[in-house]
PDB file of C-alpha atoms in Angstrom:
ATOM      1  CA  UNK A   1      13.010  57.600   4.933  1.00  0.00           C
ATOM      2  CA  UNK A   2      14.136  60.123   1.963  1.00  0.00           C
ATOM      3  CA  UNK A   3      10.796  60.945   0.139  1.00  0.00           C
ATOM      4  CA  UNK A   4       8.942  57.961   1.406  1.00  0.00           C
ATOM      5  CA  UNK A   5       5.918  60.541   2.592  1.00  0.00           C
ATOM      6  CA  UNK A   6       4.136  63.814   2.280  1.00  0.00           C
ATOM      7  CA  UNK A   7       5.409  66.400   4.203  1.00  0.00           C
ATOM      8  CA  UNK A   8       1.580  66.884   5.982  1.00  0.00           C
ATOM      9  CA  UNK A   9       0.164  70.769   6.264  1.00  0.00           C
ATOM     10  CA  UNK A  10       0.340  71.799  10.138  1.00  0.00           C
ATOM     11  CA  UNK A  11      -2.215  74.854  11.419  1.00  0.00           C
ATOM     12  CA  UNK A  12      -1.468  77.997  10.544  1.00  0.00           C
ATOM     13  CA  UNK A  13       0.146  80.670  12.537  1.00  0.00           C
ATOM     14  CA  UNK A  14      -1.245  82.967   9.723  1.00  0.00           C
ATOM     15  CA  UNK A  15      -4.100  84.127  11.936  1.00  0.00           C
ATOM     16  CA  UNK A  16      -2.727  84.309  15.081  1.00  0.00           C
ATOM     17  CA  UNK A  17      -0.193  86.925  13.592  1.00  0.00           C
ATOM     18  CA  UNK A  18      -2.559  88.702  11.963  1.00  0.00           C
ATOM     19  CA  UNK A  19      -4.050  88.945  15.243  1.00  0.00           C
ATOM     20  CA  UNK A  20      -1.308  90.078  17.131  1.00  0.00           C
ATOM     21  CA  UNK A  21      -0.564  92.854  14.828  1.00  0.00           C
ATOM     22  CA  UNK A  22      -4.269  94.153  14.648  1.00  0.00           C
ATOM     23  CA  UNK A  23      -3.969  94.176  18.502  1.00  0.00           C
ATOM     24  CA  UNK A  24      -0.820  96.228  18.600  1.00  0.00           C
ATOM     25  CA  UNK A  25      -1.625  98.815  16.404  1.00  0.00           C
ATOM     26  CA  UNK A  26      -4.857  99.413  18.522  1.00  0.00           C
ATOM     27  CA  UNK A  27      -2.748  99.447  21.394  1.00  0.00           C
ATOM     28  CA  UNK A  28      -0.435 101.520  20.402  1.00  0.00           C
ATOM     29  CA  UNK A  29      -1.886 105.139  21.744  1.00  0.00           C
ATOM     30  CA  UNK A  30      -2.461 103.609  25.036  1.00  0.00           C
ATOM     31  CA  UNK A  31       1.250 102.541  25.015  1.00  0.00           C
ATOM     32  CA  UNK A  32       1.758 106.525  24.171  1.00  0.00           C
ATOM     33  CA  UNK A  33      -0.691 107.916  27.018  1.00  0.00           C
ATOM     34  CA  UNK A  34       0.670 105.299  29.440  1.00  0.00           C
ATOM     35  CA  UNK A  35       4.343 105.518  28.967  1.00  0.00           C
ATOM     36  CA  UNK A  36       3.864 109.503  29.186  1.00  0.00           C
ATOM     37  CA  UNK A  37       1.669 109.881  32.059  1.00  0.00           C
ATOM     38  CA  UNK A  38       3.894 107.200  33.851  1.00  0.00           C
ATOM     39  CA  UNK A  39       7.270 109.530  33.138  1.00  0.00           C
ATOM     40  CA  UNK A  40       4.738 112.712  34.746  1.00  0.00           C
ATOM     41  CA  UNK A  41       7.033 115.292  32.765  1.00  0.00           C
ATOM     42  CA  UNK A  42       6.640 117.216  29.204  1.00  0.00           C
ATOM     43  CA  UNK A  43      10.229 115.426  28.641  1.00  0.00           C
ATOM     44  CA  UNK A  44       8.229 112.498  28.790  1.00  0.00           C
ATOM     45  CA  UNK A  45       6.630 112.851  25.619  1.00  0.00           C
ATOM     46  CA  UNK A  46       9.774 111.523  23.450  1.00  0.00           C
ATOM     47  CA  UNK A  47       9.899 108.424  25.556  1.00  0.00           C
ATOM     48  CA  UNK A  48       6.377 107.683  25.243  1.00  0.00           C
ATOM     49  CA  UNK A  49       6.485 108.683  21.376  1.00  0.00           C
ATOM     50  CA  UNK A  50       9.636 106.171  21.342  1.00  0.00           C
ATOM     51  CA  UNK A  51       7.779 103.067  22.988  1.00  0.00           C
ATOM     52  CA  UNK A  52       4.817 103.934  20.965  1.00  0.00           C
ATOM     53  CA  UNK A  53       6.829 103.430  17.703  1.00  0.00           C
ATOM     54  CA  UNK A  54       8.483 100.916  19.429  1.00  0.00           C
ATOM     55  CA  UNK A  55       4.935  99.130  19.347  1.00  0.00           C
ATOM     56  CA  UNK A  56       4.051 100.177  15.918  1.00  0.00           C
ATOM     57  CA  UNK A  57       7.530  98.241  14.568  1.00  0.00           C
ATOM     58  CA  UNK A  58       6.486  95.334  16.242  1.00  0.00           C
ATOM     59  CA  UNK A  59       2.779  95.287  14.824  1.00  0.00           C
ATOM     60  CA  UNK A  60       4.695  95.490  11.254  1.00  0.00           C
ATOM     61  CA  UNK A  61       7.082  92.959  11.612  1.00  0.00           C
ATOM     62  CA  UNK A  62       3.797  90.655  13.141  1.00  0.00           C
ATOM     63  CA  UNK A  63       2.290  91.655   9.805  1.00  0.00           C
ATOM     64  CA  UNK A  64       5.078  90.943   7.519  1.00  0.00           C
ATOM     65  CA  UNK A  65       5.584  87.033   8.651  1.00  0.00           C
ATOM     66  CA  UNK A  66       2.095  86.447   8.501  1.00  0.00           C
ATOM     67  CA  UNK A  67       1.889  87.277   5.148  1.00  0.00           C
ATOM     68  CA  UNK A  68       5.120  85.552   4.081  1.00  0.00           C
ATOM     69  CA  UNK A  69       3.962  82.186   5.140  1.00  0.00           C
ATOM     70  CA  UNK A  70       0.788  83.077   3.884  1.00  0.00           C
ATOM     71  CA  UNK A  71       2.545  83.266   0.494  1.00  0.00           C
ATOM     72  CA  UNK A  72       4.452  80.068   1.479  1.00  0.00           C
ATOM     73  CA  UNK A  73       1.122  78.004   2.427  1.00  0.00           C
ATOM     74  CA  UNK A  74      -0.514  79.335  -1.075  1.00  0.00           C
ATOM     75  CA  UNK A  75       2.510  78.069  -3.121  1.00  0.00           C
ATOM     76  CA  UNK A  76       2.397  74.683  -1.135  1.00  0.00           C
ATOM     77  CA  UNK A  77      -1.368  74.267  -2.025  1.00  0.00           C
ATOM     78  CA  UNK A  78      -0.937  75.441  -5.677  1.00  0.00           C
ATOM     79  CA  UNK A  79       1.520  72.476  -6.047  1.00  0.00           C
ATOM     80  CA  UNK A  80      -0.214  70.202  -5.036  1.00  0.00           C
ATOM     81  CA  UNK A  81      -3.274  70.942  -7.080  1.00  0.00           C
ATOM     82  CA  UNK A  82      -1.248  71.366  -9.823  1.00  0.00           C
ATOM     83  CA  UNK A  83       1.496  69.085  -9.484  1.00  0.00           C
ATOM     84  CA  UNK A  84       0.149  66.378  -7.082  1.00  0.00           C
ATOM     85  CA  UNK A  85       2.807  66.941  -4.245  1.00  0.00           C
ATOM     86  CA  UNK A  86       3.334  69.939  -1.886  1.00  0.00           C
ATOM     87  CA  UNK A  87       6.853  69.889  -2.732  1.00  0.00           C
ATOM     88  CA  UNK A  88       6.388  70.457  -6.536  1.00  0.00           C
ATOM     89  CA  UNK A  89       8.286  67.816  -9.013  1.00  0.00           C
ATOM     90  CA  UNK A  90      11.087  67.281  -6.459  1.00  0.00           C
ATOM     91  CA  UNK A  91       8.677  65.961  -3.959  1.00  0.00           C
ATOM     92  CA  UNK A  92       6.755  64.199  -6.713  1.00  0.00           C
ATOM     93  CA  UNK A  93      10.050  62.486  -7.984  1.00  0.00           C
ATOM     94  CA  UNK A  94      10.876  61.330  -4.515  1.00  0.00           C
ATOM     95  CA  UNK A  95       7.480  59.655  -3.572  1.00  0.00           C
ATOM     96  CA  UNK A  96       7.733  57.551  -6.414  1.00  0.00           C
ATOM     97  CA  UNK A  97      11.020  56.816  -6.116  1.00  0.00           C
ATOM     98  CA  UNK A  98      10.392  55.834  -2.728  1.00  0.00           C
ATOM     99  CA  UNK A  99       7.784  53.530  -3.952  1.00  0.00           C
ATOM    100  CA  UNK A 100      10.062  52.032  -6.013  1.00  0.00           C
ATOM    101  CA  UNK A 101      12.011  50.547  -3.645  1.00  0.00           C
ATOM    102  CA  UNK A 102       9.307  49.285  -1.765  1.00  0.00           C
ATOM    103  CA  UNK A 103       7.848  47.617  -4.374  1.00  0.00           C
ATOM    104  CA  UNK A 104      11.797  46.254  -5.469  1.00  0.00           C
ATOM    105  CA  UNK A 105      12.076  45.590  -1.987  1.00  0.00           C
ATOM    106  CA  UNK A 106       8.915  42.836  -1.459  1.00  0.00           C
ATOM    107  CA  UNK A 107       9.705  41.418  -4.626  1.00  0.00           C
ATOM    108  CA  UNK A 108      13.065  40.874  -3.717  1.00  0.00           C
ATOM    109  CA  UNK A 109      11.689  39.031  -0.759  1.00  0.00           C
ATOM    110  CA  UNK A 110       9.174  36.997  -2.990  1.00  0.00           C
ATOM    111  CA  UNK A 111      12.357  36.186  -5.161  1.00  0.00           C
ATOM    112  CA  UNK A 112      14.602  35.132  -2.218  1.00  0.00           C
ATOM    113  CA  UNK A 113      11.480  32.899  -0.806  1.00  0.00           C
ATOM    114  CA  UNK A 114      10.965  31.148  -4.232  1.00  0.00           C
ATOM    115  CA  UNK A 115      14.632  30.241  -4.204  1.00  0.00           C
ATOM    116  CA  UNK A 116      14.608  29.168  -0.825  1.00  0.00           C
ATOM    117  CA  UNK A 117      11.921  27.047  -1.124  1.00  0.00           C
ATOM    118  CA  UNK A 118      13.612  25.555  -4.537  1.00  0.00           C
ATOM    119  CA  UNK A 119      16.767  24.840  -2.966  1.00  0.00           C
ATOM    120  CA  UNK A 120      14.955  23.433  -0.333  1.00  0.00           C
ATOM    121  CA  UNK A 121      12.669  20.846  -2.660  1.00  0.00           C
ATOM    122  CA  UNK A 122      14.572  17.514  -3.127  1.00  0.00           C
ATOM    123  CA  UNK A 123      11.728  16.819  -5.645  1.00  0.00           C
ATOM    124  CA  UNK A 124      11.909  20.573  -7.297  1.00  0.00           C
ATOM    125  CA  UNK A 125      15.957  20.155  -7.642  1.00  0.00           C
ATOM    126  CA  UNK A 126      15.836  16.770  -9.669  1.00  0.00           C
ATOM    127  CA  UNK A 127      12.815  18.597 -12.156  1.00  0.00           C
ATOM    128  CA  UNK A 128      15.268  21.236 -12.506  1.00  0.00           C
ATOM    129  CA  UNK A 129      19.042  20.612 -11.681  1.00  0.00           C
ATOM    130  CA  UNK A 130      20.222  22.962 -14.148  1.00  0.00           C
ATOM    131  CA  UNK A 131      19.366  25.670 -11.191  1.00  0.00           C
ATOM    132  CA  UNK A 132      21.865  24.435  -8.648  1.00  0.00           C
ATOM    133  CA  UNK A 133      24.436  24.132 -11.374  1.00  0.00           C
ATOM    134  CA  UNK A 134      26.536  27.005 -12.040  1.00  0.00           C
ATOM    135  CA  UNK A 135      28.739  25.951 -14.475  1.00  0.00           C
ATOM    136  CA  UNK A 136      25.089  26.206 -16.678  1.00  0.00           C
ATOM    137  CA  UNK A 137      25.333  30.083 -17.886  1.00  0.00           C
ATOM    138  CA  UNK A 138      22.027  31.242 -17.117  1.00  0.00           C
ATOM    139  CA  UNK A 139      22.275  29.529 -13.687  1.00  0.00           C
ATOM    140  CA  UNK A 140      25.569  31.627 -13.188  1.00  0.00           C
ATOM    141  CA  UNK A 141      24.238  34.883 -14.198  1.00  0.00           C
ATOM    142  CA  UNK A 142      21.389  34.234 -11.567  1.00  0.00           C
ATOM    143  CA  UNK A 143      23.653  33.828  -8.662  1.00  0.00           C
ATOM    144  CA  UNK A 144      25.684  36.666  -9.553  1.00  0.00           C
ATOM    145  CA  UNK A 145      22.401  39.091  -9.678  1.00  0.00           C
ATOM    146  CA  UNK A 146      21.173  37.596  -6.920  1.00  0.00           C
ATOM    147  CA  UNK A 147      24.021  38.415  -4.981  1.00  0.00           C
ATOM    148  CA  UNK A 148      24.602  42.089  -6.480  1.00  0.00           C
ATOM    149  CA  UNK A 149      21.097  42.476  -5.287  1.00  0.00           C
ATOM    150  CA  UNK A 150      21.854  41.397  -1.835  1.00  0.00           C
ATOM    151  CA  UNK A 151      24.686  43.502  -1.559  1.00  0.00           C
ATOM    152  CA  UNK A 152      22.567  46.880  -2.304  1.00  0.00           C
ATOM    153  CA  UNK A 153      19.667  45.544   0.581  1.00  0.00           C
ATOM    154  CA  UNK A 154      19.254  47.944   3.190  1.00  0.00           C
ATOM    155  CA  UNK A 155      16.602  47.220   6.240  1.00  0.00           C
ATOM    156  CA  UNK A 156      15.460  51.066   5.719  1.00  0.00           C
ATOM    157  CA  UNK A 157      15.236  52.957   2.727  1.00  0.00           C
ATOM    158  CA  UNK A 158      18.683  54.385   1.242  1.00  0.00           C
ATOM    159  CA  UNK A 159      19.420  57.508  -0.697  1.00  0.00           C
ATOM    160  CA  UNK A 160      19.898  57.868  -3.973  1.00  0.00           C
ATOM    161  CA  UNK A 161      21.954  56.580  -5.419  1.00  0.00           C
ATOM    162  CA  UNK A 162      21.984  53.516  -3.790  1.00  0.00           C
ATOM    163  CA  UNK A 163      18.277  53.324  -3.948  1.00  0.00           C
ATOM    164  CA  UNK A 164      17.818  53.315  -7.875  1.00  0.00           C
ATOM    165  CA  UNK A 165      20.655  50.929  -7.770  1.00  0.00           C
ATOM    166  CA  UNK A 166      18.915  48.521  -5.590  1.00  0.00           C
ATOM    167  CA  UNK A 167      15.787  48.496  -7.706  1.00  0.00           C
ATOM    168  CA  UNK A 168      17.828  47.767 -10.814  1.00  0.00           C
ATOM    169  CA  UNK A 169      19.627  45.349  -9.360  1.00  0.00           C
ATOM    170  CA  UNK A 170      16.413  43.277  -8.385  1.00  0.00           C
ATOM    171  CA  UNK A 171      15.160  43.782 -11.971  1.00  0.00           C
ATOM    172  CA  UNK A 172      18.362  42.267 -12.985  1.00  0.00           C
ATOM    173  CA  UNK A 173      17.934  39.393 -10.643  1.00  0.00           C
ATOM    174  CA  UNK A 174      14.244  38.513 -11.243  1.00  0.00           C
ATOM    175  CA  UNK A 175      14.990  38.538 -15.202  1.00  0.00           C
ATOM    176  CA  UNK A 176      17.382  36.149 -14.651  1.00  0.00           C
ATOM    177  CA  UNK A 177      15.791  33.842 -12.447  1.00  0.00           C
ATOM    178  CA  UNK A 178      12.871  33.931 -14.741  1.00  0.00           C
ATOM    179  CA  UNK A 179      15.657  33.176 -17.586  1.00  0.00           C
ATOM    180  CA  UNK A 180      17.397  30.311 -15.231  1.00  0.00           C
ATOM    181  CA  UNK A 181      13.781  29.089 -15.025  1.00  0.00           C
ATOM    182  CA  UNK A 182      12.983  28.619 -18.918  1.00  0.00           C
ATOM    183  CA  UNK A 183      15.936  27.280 -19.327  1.00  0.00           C
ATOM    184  CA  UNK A 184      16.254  24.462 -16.343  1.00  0.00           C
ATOM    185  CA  UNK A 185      12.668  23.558 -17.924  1.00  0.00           C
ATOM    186  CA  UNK A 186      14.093  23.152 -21.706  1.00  0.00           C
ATOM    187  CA  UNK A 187      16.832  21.041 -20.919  1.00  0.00           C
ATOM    188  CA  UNK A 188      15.880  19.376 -17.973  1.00  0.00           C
ATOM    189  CA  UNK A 189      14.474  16.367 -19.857  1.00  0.00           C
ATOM    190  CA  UNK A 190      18.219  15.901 -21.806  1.00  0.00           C
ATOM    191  CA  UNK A 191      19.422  16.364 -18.373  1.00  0.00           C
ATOM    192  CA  UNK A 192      17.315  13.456 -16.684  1.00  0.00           C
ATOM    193  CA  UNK A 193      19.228  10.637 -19.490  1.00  0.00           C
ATOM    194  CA  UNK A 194      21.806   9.133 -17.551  1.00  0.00           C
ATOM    195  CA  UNK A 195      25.288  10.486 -18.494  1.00  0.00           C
ATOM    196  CA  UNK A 196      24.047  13.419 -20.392  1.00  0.00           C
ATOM    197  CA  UNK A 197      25.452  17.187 -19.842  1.00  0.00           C
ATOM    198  CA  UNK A 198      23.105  19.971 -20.022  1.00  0.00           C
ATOM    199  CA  UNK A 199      23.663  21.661 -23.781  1.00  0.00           C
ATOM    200  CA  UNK A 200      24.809  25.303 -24.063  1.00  0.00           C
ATOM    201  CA  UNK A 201      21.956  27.896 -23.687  1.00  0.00           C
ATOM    202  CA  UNK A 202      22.989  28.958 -27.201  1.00  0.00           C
ATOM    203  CA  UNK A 203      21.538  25.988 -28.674  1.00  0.00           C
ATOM    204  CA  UNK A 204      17.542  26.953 -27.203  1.00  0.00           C
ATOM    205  CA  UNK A 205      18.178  30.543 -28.017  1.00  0.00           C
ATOM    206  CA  UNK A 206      17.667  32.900 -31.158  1.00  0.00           C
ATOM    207  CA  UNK A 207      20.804  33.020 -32.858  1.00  0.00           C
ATOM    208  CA  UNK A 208      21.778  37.035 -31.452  1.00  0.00           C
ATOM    209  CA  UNK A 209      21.824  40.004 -33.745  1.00  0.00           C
ATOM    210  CA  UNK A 210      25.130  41.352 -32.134  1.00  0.00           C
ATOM    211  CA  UNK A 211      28.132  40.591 -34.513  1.00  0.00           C
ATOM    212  CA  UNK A 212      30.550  37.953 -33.258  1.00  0.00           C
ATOM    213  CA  UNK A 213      33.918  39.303 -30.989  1.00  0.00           C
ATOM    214  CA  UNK A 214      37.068  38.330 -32.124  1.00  0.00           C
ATOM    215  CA  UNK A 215      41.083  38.677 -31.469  1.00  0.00           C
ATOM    216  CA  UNK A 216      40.570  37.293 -28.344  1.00  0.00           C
ATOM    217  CA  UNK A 217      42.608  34.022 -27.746  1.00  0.00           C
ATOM    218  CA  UNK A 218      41.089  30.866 -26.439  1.00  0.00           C
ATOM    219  CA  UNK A 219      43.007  30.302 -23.864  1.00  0.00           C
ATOM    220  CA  UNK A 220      42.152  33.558 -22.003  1.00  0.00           C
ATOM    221  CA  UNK A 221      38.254  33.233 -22.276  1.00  0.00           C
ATOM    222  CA  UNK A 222      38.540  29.520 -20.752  1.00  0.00           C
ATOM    223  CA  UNK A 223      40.485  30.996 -17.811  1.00  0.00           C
ATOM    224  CA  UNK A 224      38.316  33.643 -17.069  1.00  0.00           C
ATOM    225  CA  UNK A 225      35.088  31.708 -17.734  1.00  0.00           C
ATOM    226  CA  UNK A 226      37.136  28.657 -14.957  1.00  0.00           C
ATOM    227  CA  UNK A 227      37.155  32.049 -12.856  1.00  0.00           C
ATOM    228  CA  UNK A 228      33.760  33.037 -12.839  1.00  0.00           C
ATOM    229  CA  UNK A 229      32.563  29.552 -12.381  1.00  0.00           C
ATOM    230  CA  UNK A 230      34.832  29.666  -9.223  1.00  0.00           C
ATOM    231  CA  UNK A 231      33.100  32.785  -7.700  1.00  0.00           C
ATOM    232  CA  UNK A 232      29.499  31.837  -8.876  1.00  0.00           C
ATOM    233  CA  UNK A 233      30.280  28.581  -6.955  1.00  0.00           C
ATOM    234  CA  UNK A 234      31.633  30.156  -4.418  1.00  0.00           C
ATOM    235  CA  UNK A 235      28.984  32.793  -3.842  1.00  0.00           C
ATOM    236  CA  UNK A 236      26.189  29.693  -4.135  1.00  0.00           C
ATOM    237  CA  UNK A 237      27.526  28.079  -1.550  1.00  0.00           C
ATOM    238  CA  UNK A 238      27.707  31.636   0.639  1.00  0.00           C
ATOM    239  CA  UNK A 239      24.352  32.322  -0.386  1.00  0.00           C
ATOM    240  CA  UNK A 240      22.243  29.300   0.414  1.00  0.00           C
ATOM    241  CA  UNK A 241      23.955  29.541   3.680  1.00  0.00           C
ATOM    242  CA  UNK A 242      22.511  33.037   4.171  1.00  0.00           C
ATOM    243  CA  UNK A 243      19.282  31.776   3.161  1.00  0.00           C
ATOM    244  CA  UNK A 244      18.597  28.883   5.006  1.00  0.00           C
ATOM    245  CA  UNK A 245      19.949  30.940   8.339  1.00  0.00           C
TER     246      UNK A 245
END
């Protein structure tokens, strides 16, 4: 999973180079002596001078890596001293990211269970039938957050920026299922009278602070409010089908 851990610090080659390139250098008149009194010749003195350089390179080069992931190690603990994660802000940004989604994830869960159990609670449904109706705003705007949150779930953890929009989704969908709630409790005892309709949410909220929207005829918000009812209905329906599977 994408940032969901600490990238752990594995033993060091460091001294095992180090080592190596000690053990060459030391080596490296033997390599001379040898290579020459192999060859037998005074000729045999620039092919013994070769493989002795020869040896020398690769003590350097030994050297040289060792002390670049030396420097690499050092940087790696310096960040996370100083910046909590080996992998500097990045790294920080992703673990908590990454614990984002978890979190989003179980209470998505938690939220899914509640409603489960709600739909499932003959006794629950007639304290609160404003939360099976969707033609009841608040009720609507539930099962359409619900179902935007749904869409987003992933069994593993996504990448960005899928991920982010999976945890605002299930903010989305918990306020309004905490907003459905409130509001199935305020009407439901107007609901309960026998022939009564469940008042607009308007009438047990604050009067808003956003200024009113006009030019828009009447007969074009009742058909697209007829069409959203349609697809919140259909999409309850779809969803406690999913749920009780």
């Amino acid at each position: 999973m994408p940032g969901s851990t600490i990238t752990p610090m594995r033993r060091s080659a460091v001294p095992w180079l180090y080592g190596l390139s000690v053990l060459l250098a030391v080596v490296s008149p033997l390599v001379f002596l040898g290579v020459w009194v192999a060859d037998g010749t005074l000729e045999g003195v620039g092919a013994a001078l070769l493989a002795a350089v020869a040896d020398l390179v690769a003590a350097a080069l030994a050297a040289i890596v060792a002390t670049v992931l030396a420097a690499q190690r050092g940087v790696r603990r310096v960040r996370t001293v100083v910046l909590g994660h080996p992998d500097g802000r990045s790294g920080r940004l992703g673990e908590h990211r990454a614990a984002r989604w978890a979190l989003a994830r179980d209470r998505f869960a938690a939220l899914q269970r509640d409603y489960a159990a709600f739909e499932s609670d003959p006794r629950a449904v007639a304290a609160r039938p404003a939360l099976v109706d969707v033609s009841v705003p608040t009720t609507e705007a539930f099962v359409e957050a619900l179902a935007d949150a749904q869409v987003l779930a992933t069994p593993t953890e996504p990448g960005d920026p899928r991920r982010e929009e999976f945890v605002a989704a299930v903010d989305r969908a918990v306020a309004a299922w905490d907003e459905a709630r409130r509001y199935a409790d305020a009407v439901a005892p107007r609901m309960s009278a026998p022939g009564s309709t469940p008042p607009h949410p308007a009438e047990t909220r604050p009067p808003s602070a956003l200024p009113p929207r006009h030019g828009t005829p009447v007969d074009e918000y009742a058909a697209v409010a007829d069409a959203v009812k349609q697809a919140a209905a259909r999409g309850m329906r779809d969803l406690r089908g999913r749920l009780r599977a």
